[in-house]
Short mmCIF file of C-alpha atoms in Angstrom, two decimals:
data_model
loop_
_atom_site.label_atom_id
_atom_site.label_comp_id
_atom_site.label_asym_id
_atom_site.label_seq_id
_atom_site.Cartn_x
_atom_site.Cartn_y
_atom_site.Cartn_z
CA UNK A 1 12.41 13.43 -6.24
CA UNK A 2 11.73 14.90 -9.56
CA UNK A 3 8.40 15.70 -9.68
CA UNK A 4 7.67 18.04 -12.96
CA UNK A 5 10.22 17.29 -16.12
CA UNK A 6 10.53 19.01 -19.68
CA UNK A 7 11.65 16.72 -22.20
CA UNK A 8 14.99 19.07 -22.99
CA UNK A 9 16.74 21.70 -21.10
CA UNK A 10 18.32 23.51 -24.50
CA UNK A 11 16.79 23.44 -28.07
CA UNK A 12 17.75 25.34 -31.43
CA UNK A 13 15.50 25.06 -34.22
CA UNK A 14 14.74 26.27 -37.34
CA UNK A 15 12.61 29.15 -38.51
CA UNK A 16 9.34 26.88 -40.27
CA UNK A 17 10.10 23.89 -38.22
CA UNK A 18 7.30 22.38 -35.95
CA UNK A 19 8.60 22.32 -32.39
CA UNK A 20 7.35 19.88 -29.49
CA UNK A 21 8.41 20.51 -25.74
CA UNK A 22 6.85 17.97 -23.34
CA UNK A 23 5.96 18.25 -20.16
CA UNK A 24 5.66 15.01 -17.76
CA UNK A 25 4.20 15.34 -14.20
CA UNK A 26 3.93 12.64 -11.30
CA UNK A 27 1.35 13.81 -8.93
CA UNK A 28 -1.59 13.09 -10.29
CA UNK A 29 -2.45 16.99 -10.85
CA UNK A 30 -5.06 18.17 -12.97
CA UNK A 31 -3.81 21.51 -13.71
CA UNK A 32 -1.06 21.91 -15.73
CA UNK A 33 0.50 25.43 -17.23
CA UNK A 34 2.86 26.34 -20.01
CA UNK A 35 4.56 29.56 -19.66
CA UNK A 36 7.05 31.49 -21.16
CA UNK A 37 9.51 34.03 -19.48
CA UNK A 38 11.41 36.62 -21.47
CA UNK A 39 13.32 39.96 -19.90
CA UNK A 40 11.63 42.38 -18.68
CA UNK A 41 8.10 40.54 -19.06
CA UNK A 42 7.82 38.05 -16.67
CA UNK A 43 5.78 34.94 -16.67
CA UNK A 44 2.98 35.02 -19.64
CA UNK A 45 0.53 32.46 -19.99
CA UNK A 46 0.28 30.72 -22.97
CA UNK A 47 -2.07 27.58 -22.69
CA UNK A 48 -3.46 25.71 -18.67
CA UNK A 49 -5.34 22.87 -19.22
CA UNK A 50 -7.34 21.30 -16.10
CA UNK A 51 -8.04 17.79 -17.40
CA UNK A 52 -7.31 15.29 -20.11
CA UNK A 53 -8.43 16.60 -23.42
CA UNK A 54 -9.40 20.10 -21.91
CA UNK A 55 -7.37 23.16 -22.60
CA UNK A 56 -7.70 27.00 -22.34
CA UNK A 57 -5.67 29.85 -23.85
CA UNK A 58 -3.78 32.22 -22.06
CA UNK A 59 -2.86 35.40 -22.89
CA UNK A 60 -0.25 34.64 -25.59
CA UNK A 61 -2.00 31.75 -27.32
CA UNK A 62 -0.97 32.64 -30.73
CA UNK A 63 1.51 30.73 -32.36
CA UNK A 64 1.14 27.76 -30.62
CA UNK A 65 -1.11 24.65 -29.75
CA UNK A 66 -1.69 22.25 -26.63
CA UNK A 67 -2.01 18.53 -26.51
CA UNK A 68 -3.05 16.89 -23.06
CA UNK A 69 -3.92 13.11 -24.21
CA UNK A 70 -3.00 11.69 -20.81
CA UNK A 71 -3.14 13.25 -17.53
CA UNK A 72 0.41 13.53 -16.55
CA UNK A 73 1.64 14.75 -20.07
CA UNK A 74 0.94 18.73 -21.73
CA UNK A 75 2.62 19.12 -24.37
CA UNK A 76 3.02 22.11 -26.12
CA UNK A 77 3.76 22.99 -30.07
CA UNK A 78 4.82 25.73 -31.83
CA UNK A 79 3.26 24.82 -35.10
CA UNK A 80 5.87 26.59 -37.80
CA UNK A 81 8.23 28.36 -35.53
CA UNK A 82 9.21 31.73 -35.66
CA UNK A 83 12.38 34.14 -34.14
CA UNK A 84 10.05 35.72 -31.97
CA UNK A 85 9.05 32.22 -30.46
CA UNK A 86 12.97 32.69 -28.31
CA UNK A 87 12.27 32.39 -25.05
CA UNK A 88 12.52 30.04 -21.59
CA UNK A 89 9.41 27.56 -21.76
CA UNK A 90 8.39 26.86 -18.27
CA UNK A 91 5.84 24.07 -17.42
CA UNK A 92 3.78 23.73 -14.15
CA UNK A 93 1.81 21.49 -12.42
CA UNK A 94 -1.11 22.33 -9.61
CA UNK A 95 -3.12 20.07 -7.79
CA UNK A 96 -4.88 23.11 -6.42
CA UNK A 97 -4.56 22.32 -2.55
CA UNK A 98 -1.29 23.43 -2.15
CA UNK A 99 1.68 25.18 -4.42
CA UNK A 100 2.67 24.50 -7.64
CA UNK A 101 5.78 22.81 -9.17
CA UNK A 102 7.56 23.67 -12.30
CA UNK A 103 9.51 22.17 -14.55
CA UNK A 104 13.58 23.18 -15.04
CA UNK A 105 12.51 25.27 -18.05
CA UNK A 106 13.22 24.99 -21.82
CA UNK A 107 15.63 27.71 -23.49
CA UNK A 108 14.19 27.68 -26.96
CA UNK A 109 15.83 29.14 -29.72
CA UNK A 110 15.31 29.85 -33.33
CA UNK A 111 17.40 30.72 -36.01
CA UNK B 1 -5.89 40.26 -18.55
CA UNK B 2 -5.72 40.12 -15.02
CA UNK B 3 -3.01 42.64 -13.36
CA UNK B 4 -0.60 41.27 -10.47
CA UNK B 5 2.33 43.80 -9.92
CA UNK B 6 5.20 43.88 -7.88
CA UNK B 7 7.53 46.35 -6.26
CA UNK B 8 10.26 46.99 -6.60
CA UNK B 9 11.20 45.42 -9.91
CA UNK B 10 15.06 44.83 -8.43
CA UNK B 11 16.84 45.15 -5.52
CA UNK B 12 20.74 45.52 -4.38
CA UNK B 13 21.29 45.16 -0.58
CA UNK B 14 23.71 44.42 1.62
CA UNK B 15 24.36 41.52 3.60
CA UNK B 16 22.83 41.45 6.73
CA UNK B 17 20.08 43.84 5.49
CA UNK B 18 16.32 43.34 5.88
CA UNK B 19 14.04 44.08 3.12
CA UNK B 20 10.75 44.05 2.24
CA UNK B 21 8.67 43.11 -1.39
CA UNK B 22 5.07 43.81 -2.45
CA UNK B 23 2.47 42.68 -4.74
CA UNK B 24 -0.73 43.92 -5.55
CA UNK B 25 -3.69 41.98 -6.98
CA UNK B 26 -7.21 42.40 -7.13
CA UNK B 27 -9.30 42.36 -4.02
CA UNK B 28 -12.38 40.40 -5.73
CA UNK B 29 -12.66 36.75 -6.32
CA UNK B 30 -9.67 35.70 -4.25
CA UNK B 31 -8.45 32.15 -4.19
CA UNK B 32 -4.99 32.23 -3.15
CA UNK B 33 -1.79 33.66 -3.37
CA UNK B 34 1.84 32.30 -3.52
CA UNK B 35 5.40 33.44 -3.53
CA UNK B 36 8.06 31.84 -4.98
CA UNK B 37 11.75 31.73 -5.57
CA UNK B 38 13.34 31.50 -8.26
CA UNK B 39 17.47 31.24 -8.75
CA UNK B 40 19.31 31.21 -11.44
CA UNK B 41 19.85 28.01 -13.43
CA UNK B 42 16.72 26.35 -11.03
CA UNK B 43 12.72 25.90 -11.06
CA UNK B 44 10.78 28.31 -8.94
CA UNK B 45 10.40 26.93 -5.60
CA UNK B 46 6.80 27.52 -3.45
CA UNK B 47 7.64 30.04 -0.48
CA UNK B 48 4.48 30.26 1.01
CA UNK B 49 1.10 29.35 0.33
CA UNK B 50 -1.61 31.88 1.69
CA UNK B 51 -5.30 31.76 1.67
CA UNK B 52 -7.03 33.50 4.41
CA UNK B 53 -6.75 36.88 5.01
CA UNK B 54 -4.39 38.00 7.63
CA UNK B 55 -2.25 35.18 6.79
CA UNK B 56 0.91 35.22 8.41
CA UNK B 57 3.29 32.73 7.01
CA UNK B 58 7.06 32.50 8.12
CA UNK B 59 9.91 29.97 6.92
CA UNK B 60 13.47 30.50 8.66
CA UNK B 61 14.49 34.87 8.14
CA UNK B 62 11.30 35.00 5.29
CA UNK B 63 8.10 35.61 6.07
CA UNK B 64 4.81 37.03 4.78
CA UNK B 65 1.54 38.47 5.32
CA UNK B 66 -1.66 38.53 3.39
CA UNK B 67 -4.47 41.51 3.01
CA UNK B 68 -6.96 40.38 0.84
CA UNK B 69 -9.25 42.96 1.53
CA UNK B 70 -6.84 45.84 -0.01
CA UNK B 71 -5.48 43.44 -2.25
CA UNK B 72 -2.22 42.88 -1.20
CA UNK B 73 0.80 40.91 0.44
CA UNK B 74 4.59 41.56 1.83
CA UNK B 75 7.54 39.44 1.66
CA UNK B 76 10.11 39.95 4.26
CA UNK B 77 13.73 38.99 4.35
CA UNK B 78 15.41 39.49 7.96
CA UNK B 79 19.34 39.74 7.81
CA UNK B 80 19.36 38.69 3.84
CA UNK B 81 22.18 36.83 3.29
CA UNK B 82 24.20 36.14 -0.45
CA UNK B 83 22.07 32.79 -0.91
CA UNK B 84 18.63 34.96 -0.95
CA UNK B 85 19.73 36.20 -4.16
CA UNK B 86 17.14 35.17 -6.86
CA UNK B 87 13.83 36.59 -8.04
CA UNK B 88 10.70 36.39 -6.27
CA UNK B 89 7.34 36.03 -8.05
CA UNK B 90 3.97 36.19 -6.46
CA UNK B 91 0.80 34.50 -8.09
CA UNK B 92 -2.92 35.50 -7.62
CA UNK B 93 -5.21 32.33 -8.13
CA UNK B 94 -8.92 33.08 -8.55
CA UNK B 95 -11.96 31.43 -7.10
CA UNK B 96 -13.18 31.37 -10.55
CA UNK B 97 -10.96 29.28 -12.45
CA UNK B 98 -7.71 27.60 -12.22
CA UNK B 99 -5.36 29.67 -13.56
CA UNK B 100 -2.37 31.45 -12.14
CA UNK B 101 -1.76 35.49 -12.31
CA UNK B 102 1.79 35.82 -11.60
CA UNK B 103 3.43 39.40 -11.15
CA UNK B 104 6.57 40.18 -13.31
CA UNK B 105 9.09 39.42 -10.37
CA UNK B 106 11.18 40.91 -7.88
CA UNK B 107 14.98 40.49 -8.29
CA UNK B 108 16.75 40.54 -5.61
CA UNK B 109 20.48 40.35 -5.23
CA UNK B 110 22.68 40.26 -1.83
CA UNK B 111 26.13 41.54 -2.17
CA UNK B 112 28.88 40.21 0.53
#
């Protein structure tokens, strides 16, 4: 019962190349999260967005952009990505009356 | 940005050992907090789920309690066996928005 999915487990991209990693949720949530995890750091924030069309930065915003054109998709995009844009890209999902569900991660790299 | 820490960062024990975790938050504007877990190779997984103060929340040899008041909560693993292995994450949700805090994790690792 897969309930939060990101469209690839492994990517390796290009320095300059525009990067898309989607996230697909089936519970009808509003709140949806993209995060990314590196050593040492944790889980940082980079864009939530709690309804279709709406979106709010985190705290490492730069770099990168949010689309939410449907309620169960987030996407997010690293418009001209860089080496320090490595990382695990984790997407979640909230419905806010209970615990939230994550996706199986993205390991991004860029060379 | 909003500070949710946890202690320790990592953790070696024993089989059959108990230990304890903590994270701190802020005592204003509470929403919620949550643990999760997170192994290797997997998604985090929701622990527990705590929103009242004095929350006491148990699930099998884990458990947890909840002082919102000072700001804080404890996980607790009875008899922690190789399988508890992973890291555990806490996240502070405000009443004033939507987003999660989480702290930087708790690894923990069981050794046979």
């Amino acid at each position: 019962d897969v309930k939060v999915t990101q469209s690839s487990r492994y990517l390796v991209k290009r320095t300059g190349e525009k990067v898309f990693l989607e996230c697909v949720q089936d519970m009808d949530h509003e709140n949806m999260f993209w995060y990314r995890q590196d050593p040492g750091l944790g889980l940082r924030l980079i864009y939530f967005s709690y309804d279709v069309k709406m979106k709010e930065k985190g705290d490492i915003p730069e770099g990168y952009s949010v689309s939410r054109e449907k309620k169960e998709r987030f996407s997010l995009i690293l418009e001209s990505a860089s080496t320090n844009q490595t990382s695990m890209y984790l997407c979640a999902s909230w419905g806010r009356a209970a615990e939230a569900f994550f996706g199986q991660g993205t390991r991004l790299t860029v060379v | 940005i909003l500070n949710v820490e946890q202690s320790p960062q990592s953790l070696h024990v024993q089989e059959g050992d108990s230990t304890n975790f903590t994270c701190s938050f802020p005592s204003s504007n509470f929403y919620a907090l949550h643990w999760y877990r997170w192994e290797t190779a997997k998604s985090p997984e929701a622990l527990f789920v705590m929103t009242l103060n004095g929350d006491e929340k148990k699930k099998g040899r884990i458990s947890a309690t909840l002082n919102t008041k000072e700001g804080y909560s404890y996980l607790y693993i009875k008899g922690s066996q190789p399988e508890d292995s992973a890291t555990y994450l806490c996240a502070f949700i405000r009443n004033t928005g939507n987003q999660f805090y989480f702290g930087t994790g708790t690894s923990l690792t069981v050794i046979p």
